[in-house]
PDB file of C-alpha atoms in Angstrom:
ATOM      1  CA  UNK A 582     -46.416  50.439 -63.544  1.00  0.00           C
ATOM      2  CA  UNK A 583     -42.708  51.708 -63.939  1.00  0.00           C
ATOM      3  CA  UNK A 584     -41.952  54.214 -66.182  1.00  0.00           C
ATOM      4  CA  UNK A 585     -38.826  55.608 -67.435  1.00  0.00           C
ATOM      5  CA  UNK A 586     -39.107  58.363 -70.057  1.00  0.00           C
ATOM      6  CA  UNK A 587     -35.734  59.931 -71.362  1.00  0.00           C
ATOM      7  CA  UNK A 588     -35.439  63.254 -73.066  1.00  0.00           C
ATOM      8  CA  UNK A 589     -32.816  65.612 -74.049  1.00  0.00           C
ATOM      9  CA  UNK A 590     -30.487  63.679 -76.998  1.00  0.00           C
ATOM     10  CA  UNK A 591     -29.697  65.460 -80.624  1.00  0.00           C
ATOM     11  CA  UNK A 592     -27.102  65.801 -82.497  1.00  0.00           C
ATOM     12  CA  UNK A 593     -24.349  67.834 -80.951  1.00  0.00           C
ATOM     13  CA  UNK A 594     -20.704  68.349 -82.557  1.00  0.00           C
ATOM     14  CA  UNK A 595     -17.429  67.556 -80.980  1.00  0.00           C
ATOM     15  CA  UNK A 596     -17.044  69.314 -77.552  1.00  0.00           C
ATOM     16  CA  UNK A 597     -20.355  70.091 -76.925  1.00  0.00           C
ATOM     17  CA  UNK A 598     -22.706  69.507 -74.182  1.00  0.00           C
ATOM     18  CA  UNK A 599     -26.090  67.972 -74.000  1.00  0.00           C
ATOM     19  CA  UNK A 600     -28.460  67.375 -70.885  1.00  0.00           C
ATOM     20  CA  UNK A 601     -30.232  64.425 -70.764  1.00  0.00           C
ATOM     21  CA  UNK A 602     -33.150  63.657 -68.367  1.00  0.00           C
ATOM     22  CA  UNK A 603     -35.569  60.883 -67.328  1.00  0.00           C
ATOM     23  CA  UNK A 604     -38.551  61.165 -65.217  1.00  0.00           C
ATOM     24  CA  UNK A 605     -39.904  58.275 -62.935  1.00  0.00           C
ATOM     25  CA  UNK A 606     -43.157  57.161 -62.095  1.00  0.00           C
ATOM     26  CA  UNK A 607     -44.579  53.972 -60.820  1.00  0.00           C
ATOM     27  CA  UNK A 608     -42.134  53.511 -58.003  1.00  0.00           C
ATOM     28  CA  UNK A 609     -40.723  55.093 -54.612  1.00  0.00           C
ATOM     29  CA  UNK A 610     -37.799  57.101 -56.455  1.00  0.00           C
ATOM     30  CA  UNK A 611     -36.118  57.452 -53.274  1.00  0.00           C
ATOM     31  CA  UNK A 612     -35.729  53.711 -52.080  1.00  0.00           C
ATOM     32  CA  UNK A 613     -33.573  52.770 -55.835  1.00  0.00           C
ATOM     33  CA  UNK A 614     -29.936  53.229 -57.257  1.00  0.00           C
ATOM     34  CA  UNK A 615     -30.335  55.199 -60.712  1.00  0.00           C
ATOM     35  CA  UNK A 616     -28.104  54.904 -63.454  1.00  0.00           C
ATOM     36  CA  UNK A 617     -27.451  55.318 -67.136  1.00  0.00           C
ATOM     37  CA  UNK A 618     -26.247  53.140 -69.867  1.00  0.00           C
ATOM     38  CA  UNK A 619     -25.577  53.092 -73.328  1.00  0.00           C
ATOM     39  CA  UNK A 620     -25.159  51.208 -76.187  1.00  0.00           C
ATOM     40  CA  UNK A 621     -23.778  52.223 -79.732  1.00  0.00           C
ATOM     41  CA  UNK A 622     -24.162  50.681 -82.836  1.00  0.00           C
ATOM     42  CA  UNK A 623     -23.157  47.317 -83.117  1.00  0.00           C
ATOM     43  CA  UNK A 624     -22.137  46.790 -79.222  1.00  0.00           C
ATOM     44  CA  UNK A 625     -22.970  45.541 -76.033  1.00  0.00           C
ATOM     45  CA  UNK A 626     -24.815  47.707 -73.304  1.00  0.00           C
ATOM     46  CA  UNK A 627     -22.132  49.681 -71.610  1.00  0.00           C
ATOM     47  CA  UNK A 628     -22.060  51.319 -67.915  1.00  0.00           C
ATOM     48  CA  UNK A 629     -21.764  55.151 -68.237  1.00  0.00           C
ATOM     49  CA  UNK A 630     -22.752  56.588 -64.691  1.00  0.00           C
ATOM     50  CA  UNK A 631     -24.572  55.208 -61.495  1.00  0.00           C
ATOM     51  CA  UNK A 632     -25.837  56.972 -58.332  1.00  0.00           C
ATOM     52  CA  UNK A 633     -26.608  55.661 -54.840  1.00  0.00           C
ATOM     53  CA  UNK A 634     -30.425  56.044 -53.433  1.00  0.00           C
ATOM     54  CA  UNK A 635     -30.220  59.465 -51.779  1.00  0.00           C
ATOM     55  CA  UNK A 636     -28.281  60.703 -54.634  1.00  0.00           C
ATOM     56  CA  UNK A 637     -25.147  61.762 -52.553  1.00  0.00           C
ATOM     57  CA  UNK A 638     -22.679  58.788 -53.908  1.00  0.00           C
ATOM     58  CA  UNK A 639     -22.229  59.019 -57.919  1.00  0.00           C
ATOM     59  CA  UNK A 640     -19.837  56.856 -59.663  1.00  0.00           C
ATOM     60  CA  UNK A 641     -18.477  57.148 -63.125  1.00  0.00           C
ATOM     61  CA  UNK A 642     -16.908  54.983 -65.555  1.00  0.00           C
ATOM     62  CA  UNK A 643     -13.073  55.654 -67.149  1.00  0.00           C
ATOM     63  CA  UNK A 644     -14.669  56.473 -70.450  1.00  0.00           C
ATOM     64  CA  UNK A 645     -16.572  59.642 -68.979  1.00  0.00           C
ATOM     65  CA  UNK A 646     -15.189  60.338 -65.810  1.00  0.00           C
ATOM     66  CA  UNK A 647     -14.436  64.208 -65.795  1.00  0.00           C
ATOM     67  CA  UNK A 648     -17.108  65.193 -68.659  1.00  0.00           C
ATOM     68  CA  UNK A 649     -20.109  63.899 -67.339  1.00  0.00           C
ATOM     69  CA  UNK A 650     -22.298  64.608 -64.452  1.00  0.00           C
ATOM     70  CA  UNK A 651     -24.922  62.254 -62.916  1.00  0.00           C
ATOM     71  CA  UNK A 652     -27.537  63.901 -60.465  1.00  0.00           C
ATOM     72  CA  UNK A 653     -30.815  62.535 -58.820  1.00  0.00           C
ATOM     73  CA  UNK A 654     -33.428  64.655 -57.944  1.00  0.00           C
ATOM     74  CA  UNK A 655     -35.856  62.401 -55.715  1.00  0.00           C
ATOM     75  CA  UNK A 656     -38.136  65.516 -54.779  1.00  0.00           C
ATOM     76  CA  UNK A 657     -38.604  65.742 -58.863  1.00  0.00           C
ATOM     77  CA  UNK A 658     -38.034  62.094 -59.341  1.00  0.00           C
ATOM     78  CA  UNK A 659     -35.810  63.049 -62.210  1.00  0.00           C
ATOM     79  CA  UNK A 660     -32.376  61.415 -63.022  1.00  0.00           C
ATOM     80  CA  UNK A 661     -29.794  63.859 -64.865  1.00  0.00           C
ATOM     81  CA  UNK A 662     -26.874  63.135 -67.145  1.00  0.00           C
ATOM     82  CA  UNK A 663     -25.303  66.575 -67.840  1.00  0.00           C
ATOM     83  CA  UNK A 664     -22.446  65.274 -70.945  1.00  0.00           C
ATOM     84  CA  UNK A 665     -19.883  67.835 -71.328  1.00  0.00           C
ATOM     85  CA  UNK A 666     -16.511  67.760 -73.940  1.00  0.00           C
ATOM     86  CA  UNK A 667     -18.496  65.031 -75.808  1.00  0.00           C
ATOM     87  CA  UNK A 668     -16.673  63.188 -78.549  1.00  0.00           C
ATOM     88  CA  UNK A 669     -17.585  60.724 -81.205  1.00  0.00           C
ATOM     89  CA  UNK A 670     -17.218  57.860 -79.386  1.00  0.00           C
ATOM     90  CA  UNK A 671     -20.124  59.038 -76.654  1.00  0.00           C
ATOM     91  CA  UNK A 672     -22.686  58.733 -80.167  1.00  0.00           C
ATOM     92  CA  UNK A 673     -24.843  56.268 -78.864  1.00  0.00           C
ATOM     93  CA  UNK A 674     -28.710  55.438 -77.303  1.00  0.00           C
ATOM     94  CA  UNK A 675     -28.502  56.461 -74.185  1.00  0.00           C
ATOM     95  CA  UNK A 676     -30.896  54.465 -71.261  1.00  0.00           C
ATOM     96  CA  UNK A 677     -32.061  55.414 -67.960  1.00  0.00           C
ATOM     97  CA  UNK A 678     -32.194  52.367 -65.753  1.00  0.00           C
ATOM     98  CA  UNK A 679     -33.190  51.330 -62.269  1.00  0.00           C
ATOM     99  CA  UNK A 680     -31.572  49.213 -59.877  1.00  0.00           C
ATOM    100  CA  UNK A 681     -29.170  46.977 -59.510  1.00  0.00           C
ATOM    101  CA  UNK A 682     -25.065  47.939 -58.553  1.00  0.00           C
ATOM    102  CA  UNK A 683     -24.587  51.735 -58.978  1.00  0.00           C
ATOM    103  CA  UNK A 684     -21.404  50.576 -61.085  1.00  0.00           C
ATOM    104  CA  UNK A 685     -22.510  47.847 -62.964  1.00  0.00           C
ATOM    105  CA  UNK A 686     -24.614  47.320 -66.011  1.00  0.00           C
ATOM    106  CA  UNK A 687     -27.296  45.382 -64.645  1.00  0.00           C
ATOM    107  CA  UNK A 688     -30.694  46.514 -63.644  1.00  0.00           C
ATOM    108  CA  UNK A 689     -34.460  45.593 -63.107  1.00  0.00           C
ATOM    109  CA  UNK A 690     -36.288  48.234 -65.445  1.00  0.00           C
ATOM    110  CA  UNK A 691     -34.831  50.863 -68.084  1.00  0.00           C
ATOM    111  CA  UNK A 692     -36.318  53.747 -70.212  1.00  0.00           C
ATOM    112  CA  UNK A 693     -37.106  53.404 -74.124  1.00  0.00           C
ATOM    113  CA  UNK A 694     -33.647  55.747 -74.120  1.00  0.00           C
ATOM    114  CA  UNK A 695     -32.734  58.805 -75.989  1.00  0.00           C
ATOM    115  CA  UNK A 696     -30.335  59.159 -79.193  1.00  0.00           C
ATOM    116  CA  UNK A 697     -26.888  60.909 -78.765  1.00  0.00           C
ATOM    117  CA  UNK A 698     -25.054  62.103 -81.723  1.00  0.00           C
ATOM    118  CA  UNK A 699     -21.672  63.819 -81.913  1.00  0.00           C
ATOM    119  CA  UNK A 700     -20.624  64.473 -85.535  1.00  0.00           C
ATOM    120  CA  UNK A 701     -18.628  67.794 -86.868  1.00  0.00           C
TER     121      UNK A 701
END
């Protein structure tokens, strides 16, 4: 069975950092594309980061490009999201998900997610 547990959200206050992780079981780590996503209130899923199999390719999207960092550990089978500079418009559940294009929302499986909060 796949599983996809997040960890690492709170509340955090304008221009402060947070490291989010998500361990994998269930599956070869190695052989899938990792990404995260996120949705806020009241939107559609959005694209935040994606990274290729081996972990060496990462891709980010406008909106967090420069402030966050994506990193795949396949020896730990652990997907990072280290969000730096964060701002009120980052507040939002925040999924792990396999598969799929490294740069694109969809994907085959995703984690129950983990809550991020920026608010002074």
């Amino acid at each position: 069975e796949v599983q996809l547990v997040e960890s690492g959200g709170g509340l955090v206050q304008p221009g402060g950092s947070l490291t989010l992780s998500c361990v994998a079981s269930g599956f070869s780590f190695t052989s899938y594309v990792m990404k995260w996503v996120r949705q806020a209130p009241g939107k559609e899923l959005e694209w935040v980061a994606g990274t290729s199999r081996a972990g060496g390719m990462r891709y980010y999207s406008d909106s967090v490009k420069g402030r966050f960092t994506i990193s795949k550990d396949n020896a730990k089978k652990t997907l990072y999201l280290q969000l730096n500079s964060l701002q009120t418009e980052d507040t939002a559940m925040y999924y792990c998900a396999r598969g799929g294009d490294p740069k694109l929302v969809p994907h085959d499986s995703r984690g129950p997610g983990t809550q991020v909060t920026v608010s002074s």
